[in-house]
mmCIF file of C-alpha atoms and ligand atoms in Angstrom:
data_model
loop_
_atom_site.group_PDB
_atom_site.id
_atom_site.type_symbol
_atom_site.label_atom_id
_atom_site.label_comp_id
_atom_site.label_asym_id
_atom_site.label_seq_id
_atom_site.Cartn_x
_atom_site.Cartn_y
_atom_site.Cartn_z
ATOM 1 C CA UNK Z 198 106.856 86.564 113.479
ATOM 2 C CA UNK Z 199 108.943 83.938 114.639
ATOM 3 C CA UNK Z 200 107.313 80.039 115.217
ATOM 4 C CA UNK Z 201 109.430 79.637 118.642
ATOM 5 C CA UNK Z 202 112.597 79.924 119.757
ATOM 6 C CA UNK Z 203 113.960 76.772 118.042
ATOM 7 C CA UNK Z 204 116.065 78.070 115.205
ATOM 8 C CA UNK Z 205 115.958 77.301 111.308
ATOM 9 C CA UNK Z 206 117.270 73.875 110.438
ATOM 10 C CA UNK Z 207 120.344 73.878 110.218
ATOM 11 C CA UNK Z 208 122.197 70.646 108.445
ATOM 12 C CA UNK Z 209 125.656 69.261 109.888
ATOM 13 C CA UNK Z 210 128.246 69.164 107.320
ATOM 14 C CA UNK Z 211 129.241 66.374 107.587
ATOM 15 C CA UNK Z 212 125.256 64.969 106.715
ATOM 16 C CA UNK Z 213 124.203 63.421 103.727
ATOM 17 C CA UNK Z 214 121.007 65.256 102.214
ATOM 18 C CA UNK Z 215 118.178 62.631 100.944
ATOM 19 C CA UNK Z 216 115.970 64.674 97.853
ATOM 20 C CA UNK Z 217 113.190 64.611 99.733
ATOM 21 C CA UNK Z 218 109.561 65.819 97.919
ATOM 22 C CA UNK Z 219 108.724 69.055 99.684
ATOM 23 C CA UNK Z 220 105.176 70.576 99.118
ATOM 24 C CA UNK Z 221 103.776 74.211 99.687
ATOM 25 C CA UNK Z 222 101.134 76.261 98.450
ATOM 26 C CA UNK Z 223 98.686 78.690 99.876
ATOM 27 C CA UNK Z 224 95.214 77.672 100.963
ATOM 28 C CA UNK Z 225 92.968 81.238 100.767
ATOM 29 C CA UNK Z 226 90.067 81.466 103.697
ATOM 30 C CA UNK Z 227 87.059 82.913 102.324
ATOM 31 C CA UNK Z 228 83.707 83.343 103.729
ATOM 32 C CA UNK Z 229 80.701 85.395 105.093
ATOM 33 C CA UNK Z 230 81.902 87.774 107.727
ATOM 34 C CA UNK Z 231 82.173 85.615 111.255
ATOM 35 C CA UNK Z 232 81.763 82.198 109.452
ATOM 36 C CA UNK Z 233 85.283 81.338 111.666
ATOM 37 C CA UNK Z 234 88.141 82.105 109.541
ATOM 38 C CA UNK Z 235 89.938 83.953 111.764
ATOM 39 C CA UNK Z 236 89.134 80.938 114.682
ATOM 40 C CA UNK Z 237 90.137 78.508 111.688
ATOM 41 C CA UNK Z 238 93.469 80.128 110.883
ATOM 42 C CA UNK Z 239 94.976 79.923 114.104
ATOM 43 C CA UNK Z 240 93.752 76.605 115.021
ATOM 44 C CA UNK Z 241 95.477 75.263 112.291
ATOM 45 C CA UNK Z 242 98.472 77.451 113.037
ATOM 46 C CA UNK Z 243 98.295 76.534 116.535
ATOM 47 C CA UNK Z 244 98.834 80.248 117.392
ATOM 48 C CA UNK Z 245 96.825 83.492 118.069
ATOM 49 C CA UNK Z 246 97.943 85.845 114.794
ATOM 50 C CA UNK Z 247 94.352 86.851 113.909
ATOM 51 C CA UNK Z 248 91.669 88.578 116.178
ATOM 52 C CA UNK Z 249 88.185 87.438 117.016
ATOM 53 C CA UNK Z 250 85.549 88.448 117.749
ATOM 54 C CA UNK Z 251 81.543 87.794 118.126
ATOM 55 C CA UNK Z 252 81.004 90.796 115.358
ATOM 56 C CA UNK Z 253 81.206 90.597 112.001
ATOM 57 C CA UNK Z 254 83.673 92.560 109.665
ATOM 58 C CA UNK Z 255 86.420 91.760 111.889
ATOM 59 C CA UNK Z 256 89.296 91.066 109.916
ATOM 60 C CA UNK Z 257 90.601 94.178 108.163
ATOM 61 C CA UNK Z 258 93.210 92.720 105.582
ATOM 62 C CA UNK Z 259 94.799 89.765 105.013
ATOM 63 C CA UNK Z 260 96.841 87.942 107.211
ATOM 64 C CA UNK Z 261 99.457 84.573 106.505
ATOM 65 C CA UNK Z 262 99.383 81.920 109.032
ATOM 66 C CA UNK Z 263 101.938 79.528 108.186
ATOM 67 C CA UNK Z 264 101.930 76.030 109.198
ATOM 68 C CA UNK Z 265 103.948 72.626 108.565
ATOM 69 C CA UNK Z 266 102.261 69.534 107.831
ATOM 70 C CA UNK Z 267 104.733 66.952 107.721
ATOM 71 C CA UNK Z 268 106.612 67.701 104.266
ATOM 72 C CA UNK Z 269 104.019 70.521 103.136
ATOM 73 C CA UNK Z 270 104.554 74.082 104.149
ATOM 74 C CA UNK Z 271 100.524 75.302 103.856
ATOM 75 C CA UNK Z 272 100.149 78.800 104.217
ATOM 76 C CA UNK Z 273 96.846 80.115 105.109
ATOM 77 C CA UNK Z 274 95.660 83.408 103.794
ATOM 78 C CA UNK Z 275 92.814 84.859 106.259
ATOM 79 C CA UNK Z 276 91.150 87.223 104.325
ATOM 80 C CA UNK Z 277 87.867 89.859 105.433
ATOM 81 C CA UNK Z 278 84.606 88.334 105.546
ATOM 82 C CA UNK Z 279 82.979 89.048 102.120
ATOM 83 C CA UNK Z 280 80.086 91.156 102.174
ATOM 84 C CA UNK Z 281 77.947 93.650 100.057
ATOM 85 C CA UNK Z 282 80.475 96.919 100.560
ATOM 86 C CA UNK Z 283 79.351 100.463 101.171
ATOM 87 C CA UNK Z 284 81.914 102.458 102.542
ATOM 88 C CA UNK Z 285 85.603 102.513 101.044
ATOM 89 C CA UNK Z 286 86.816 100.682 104.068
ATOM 90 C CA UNK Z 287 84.452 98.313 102.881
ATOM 91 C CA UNK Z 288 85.221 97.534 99.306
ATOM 92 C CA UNK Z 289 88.911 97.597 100.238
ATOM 93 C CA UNK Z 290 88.373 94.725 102.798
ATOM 94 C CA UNK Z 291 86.484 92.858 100.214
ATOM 95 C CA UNK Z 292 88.896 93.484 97.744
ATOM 96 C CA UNK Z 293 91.396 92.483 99.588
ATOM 97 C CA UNK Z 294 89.457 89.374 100.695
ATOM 98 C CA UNK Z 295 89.103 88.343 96.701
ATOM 99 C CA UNK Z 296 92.837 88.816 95.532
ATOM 100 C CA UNK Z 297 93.574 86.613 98.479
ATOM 101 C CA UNK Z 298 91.484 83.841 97.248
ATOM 102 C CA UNK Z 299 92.921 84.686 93.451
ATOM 103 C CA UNK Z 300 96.331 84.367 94.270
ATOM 104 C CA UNK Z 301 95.866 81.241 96.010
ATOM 105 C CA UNK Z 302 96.580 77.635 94.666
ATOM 106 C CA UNK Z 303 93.284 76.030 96.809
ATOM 107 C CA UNK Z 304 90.514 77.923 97.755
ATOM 108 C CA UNK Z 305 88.075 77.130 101.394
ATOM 109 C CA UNK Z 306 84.857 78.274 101.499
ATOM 110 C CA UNK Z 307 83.669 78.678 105.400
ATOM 111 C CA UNK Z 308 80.063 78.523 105.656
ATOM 112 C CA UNK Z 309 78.677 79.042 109.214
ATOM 113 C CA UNK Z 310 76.618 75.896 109.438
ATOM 114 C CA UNK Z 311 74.619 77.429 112.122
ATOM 115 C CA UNK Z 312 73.520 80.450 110.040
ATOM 116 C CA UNK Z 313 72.696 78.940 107.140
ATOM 117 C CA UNK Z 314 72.864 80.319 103.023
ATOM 118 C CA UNK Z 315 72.898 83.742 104.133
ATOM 119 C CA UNK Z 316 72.816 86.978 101.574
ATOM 120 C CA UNK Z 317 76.325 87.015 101.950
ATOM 121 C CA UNK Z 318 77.523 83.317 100.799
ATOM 122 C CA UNK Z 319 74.679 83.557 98.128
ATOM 123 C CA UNK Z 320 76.851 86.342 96.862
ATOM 124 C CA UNK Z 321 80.127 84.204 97.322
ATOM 125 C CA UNK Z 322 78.658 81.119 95.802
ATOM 126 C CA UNK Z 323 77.567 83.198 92.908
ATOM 127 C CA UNK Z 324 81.036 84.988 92.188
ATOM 128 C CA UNK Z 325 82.568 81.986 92.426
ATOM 129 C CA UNK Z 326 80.439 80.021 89.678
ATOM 130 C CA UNK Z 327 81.309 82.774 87.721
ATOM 131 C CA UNK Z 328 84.969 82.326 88.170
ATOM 132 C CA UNK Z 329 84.425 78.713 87.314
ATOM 133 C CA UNK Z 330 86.514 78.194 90.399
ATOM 134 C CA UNK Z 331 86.623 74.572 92.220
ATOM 135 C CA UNK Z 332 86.648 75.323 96.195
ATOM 136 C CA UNK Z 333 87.012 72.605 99.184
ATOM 137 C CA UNK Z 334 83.905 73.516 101.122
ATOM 138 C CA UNK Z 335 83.981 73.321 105.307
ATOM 139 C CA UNK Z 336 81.061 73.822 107.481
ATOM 140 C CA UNK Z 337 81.847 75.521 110.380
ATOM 141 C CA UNK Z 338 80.353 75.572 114.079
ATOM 142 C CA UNK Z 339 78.874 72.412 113.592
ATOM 143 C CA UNK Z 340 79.146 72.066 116.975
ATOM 144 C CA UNK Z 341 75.756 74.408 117.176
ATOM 145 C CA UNK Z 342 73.882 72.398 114.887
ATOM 146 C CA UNK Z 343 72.419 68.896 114.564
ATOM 147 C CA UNK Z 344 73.584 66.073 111.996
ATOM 148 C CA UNK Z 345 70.397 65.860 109.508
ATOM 149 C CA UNK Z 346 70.456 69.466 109.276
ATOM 150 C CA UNK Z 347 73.882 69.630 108.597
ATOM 151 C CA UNK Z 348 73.496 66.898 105.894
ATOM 152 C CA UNK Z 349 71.230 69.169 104.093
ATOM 153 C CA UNK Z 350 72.610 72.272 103.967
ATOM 154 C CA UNK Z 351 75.628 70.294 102.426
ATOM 155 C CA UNK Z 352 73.266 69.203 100.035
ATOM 156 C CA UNK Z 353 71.666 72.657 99.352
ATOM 157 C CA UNK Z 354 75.826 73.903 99.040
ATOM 158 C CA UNK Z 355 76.887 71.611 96.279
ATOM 159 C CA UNK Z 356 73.800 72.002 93.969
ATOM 160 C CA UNK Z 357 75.177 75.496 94.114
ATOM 161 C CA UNK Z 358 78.957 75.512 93.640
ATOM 162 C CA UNK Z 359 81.974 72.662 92.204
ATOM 163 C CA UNK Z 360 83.036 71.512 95.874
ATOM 164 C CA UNK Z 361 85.381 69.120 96.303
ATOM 165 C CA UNK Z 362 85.403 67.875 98.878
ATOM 166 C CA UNK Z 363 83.418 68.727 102.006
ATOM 167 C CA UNK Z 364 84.334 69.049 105.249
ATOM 168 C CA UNK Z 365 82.394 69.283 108.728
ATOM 169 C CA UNK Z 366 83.816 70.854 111.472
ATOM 170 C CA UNK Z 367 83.963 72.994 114.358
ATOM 171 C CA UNK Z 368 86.704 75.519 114.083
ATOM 172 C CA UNK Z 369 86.467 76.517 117.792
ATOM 173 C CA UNK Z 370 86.343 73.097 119.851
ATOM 174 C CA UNK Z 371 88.818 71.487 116.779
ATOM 175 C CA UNK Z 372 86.420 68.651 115.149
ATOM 176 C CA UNK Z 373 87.348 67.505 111.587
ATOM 177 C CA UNK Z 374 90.229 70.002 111.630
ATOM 178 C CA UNK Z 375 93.179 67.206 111.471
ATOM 179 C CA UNK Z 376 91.237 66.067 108.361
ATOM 180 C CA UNK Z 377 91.014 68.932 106.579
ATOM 181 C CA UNK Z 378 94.777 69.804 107.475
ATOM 182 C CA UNK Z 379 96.001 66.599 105.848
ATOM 183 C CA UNK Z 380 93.835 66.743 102.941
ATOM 184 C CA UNK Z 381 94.882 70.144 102.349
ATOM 185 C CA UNK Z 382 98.708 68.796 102.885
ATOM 186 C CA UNK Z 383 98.283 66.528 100.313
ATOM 187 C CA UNK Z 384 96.969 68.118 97.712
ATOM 188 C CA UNK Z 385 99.438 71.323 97.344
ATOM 189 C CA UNK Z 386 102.009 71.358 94.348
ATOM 190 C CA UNK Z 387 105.086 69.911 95.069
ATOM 191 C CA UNK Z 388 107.963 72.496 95.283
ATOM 192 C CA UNK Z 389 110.586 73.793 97.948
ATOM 193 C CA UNK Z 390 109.088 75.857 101.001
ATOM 194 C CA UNK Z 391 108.855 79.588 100.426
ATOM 195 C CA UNK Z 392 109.265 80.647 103.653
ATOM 196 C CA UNK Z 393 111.678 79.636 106.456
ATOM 197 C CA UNK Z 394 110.621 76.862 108.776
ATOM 198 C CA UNK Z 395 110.415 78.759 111.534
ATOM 199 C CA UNK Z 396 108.332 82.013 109.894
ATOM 200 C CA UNK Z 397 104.660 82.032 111.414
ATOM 201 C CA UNK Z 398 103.037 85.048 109.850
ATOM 202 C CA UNK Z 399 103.542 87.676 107.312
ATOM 203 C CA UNK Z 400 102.386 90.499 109.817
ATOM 204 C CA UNK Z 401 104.602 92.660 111.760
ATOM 205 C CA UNK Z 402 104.925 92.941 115.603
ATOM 206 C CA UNK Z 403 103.571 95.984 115.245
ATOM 207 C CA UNK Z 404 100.811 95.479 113.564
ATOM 208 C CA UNK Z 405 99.754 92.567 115.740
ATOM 209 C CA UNK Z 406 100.059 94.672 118.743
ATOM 210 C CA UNK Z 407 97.538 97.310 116.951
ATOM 211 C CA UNK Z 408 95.274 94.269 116.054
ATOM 212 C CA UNK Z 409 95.619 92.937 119.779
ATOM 213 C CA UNK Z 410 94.133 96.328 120.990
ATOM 214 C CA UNK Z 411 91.441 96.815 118.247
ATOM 215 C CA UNK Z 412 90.213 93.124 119.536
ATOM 216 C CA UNK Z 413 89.152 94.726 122.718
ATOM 217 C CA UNK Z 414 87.566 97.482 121.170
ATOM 218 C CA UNK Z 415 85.546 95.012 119.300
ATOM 219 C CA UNK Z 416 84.751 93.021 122.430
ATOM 220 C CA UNK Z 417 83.931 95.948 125.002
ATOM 221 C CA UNK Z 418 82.462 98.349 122.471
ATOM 222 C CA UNK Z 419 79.220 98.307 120.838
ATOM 223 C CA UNK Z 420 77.334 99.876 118.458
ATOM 224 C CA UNK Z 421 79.091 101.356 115.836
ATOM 225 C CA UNK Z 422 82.066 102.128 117.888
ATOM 226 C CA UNK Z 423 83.809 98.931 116.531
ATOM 227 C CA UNK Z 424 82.972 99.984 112.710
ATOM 228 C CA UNK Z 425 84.283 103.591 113.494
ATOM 229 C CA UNK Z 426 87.769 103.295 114.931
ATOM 230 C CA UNK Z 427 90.963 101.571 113.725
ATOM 231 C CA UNK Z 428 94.232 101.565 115.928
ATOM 232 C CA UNK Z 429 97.613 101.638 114.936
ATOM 233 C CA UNK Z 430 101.354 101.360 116.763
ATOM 234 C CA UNK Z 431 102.964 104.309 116.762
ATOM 235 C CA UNK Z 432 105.832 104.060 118.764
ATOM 236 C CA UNK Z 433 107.745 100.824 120.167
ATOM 237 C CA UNK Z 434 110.941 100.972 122.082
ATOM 238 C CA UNK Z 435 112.766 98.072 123.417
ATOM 239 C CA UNK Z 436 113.940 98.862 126.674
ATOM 240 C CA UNK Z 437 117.513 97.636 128.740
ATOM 241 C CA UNK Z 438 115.247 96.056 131.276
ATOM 242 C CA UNK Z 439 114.264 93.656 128.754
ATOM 243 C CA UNK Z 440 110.649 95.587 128.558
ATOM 244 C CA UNK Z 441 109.033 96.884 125.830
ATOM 245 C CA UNK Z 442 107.095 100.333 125.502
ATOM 246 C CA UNK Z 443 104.154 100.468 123.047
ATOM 247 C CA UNK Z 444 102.640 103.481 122.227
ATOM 248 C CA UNK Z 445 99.536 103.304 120.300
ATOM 249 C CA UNK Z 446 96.379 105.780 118.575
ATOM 250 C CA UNK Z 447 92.834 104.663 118.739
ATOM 251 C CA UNK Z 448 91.227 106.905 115.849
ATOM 252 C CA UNK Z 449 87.470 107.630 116.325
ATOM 253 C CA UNK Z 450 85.245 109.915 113.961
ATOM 254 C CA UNK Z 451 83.872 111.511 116.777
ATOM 255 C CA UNK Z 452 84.022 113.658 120.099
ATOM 256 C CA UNK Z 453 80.847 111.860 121.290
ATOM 257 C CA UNK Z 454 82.980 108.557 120.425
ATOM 258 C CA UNK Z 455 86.254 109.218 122.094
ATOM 259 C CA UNK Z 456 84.285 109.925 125.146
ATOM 260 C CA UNK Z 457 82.757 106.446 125.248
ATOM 261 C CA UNK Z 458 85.936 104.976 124.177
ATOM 262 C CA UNK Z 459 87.478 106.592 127.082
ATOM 263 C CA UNK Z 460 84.460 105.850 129.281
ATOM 264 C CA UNK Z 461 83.460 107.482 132.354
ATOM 265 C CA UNK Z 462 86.527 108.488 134.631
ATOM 266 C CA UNK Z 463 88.966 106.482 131.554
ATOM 267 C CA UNK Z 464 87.587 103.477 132.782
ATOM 268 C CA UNK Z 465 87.024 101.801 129.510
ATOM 269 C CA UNK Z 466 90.103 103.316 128.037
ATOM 270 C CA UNK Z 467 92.021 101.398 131.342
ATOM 271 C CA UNK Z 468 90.048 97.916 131.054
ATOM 272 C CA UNK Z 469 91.149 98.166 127.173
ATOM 273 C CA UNK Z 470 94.799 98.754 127.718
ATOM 274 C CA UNK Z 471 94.908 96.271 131.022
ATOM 275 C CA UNK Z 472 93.420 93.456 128.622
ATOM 276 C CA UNK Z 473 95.413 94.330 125.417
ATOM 277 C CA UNK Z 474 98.837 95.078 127.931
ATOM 278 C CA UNK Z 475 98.449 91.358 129.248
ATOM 279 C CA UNK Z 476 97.607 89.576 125.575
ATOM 280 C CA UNK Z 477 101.080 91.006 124.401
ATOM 281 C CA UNK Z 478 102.727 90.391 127.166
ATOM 282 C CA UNK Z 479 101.733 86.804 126.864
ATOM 283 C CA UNK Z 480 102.452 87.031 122.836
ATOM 284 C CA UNK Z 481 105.734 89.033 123.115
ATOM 285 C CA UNK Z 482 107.084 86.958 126.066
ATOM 286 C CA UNK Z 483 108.344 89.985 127.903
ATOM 287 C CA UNK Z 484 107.150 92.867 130.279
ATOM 288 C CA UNK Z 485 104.751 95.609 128.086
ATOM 289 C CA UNK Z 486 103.938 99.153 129.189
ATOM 290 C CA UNK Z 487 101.508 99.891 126.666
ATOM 291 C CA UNK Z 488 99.951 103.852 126.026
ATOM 292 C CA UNK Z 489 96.681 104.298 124.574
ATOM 293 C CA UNK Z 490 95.627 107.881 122.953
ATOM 294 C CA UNK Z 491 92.461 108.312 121.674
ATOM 295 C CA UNK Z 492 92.533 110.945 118.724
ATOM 296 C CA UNK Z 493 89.531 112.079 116.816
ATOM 297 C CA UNK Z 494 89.405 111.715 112.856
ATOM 298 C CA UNK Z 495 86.436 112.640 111.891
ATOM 299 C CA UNK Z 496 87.484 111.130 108.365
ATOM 300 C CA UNK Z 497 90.030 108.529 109.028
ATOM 301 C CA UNK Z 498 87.742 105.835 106.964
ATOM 302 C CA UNK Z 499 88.991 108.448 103.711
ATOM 303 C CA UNK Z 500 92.498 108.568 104.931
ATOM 304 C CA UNK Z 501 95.159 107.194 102.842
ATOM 305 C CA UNK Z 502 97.499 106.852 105.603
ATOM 306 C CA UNK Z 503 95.139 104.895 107.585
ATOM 307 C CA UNK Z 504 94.415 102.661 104.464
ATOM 308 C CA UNK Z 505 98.220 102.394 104.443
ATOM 309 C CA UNK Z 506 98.661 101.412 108.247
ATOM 310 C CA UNK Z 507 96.182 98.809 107.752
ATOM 311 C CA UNK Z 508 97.844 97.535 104.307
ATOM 312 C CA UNK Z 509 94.921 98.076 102.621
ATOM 313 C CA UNK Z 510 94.835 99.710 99.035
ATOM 314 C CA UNK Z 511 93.120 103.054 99.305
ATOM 315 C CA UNK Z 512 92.474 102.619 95.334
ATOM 316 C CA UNK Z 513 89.539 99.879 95.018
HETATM 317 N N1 GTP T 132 80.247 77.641 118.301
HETATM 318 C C1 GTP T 132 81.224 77.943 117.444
HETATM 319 N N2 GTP T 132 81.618 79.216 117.302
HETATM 320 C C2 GTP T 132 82.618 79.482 116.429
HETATM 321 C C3 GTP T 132 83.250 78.478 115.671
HETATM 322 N N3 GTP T 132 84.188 79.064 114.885
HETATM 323 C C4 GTP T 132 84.134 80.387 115.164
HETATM 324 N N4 GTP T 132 83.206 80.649 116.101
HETATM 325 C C5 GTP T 132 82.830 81.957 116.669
HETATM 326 O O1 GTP T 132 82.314 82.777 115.631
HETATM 327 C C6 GTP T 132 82.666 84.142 115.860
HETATM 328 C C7 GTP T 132 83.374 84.709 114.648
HETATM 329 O O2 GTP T 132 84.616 84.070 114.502
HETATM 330 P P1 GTP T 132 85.791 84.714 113.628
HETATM 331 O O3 GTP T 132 86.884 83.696 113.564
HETATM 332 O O4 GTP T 132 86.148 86.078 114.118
HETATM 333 O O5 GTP T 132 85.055 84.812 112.231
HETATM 334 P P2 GTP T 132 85.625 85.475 110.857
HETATM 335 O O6 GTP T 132 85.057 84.666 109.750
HETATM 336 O O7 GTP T 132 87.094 85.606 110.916
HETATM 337 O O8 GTP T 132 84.916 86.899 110.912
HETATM 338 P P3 GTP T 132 85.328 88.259 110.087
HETATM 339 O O9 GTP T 132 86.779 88.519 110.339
HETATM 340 O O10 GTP T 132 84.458 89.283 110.710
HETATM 341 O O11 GTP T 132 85.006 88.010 108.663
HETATM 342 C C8 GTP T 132 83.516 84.157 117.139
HETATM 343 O O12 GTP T 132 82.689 84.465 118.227
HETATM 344 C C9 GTP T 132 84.019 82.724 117.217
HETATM 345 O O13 GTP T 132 84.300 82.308 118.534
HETATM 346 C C10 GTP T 132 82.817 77.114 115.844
HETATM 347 O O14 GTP T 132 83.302 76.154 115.239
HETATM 348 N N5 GTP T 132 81.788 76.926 116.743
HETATM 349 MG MG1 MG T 133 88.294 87.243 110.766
#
């Protein structure tokens, strides 16, 4: 996905080319399910590439977010929350979550100041002292919670894990995030920029469309509806009017499901395309007629192919 319409540098001829020191490295997001990463990543993106949502386990895979600090290129890895996994779709999102934060030259640990040491970060904390890995810790949402408790919990963190350093902030209304960008710009390797200046994500159109729509299931379904559907693009045609039609599959496990998906006359089904339709048309720049079928799967969460549409590996 493209940064904005301003091309890649491009350098006269005629110039003459200073050395200067580029930096860039990849900075992995880890946390408890809805500690913020998601919120994090495209604040300091300054774009929308990754859903949220209130619910936790909303991030299915990771996702690059790729951002330029004045000579650093930091790319952000949003990865799943980590949690204790029980389905395959589980232990893949945690996997995938993990090899994010191995393949990463700095590692940030999101706590949700608000919640607390949950099960969850215990978990984290522990894996990570057994890694003997060095994190930069960041409390998030600490616009919820009040300065002495804050103090302590960053207390109660470090006596359990080699942080270095800490950070306060508040993901959604911005605090401390300027700080932690230029600390983080700072400190990655020197070395030339791996992707081009103007490359915001890893992810595909595509998939970001599919992600756009699976938001809204998130946010107007409840239950277990979230946890038992994915969504994927199936079809996307550019049209001469400069429009673009998306077709897209909600999978449910379910008839009982599809019928609450579709909700009663296909109102539900119509208030999720009508919110989804207007995101991308907003993302994509351009006018969207967007299709949404509803199929039932009653095993999609053992499907390969769904693993694969997700890019998820089916084998963890
Ligand atoms: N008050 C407050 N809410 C926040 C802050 N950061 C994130 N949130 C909210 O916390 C919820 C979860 O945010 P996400 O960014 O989806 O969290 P996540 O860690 O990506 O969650 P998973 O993808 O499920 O692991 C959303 O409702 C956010 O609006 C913050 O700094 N303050
Ligand atoms: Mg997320």
């Amino acid at each position: 996905m493209p940064r904005s319409s301003t091309g890649p540098n491009s350098t006269p001829p005629d110039a003459v080319a200073e050395p200067v020191p580029t930096r860039c490295g990849y900075v992995a997001l880890i946390g408890a399910p809805n500690s913020g990463k998601s919120t994090l990543l495209n604040r300091l993106v300054g774009h929308k590439l990754a859903i949220v949502t209130p619910k936790a386990q909303t991030t299915r895979n990771r996702l690059l977010g790729i951002a330029i600090e004045g000579a650093t290129q930091i790319i952000y890895v949003d990865t799943p929350g980590i949690f204790a996994p029980r389905r395959r779709l589980d232990r893949a999102m945690v996997a995938a979550a993990w090899s994010g934060a191995a393949d990463a030259d700095k590692t940030l640990l999101l706590v949700d100041a608000a919640r607390g040491i949950d099960e969850d970060t215990r978990r984290i904390l522990r894996a990570l002292r057994e890694h003997g890995r060095r994190s930069i810790l960041a409390l998030n949402k600490i616009d919820l919670v009040r300065r002495d408790r804050l103090l302590g919990l960053a207390d109660a963190l470090s006596r359990q894990g080699r942080f270095d350093p800490i950070f306060m902030i508040s993901a959604l209304q911005g605090d401390g995030v300027e700080d932690l960008k230029r600390h983080l710009a700072a400190s990655l390797p020197t070395g030339p920029w791996l992707f081009p200046e103007d490359q915001l994500s890893d992810v595909s159109e595509r998939l970001i469309a599919a992600e756009v729509t699976r938001e809204q299931v998130f946010l107007q379904l409840h239950d277990e509806i979230p946890y038992a559907s994915t969504v994927e693009t199936e079809q996307w045609e550019d049209r001469p009017d400069g429009s673009v039609r998306i077709g897209q599959v909600i999978y449910v496990q379910r008839p009982g499901q599809r019928a609450i998906v579709l909700g009663e006359g296909g109102k539900r089904i119509k208030s999720i395309g009508a919110r989804a339709r207007a995101e991308l048309e907003h993302m994509l720049d351009q006018r969207v007629h967007l299709f949404l079928f509803v199929k039932v799967r009653e095993n999609w969460v053992e499907d390969r192919e769904r693993f694969e549409a997700l890019g998820l590996d089916y084998d963890t």
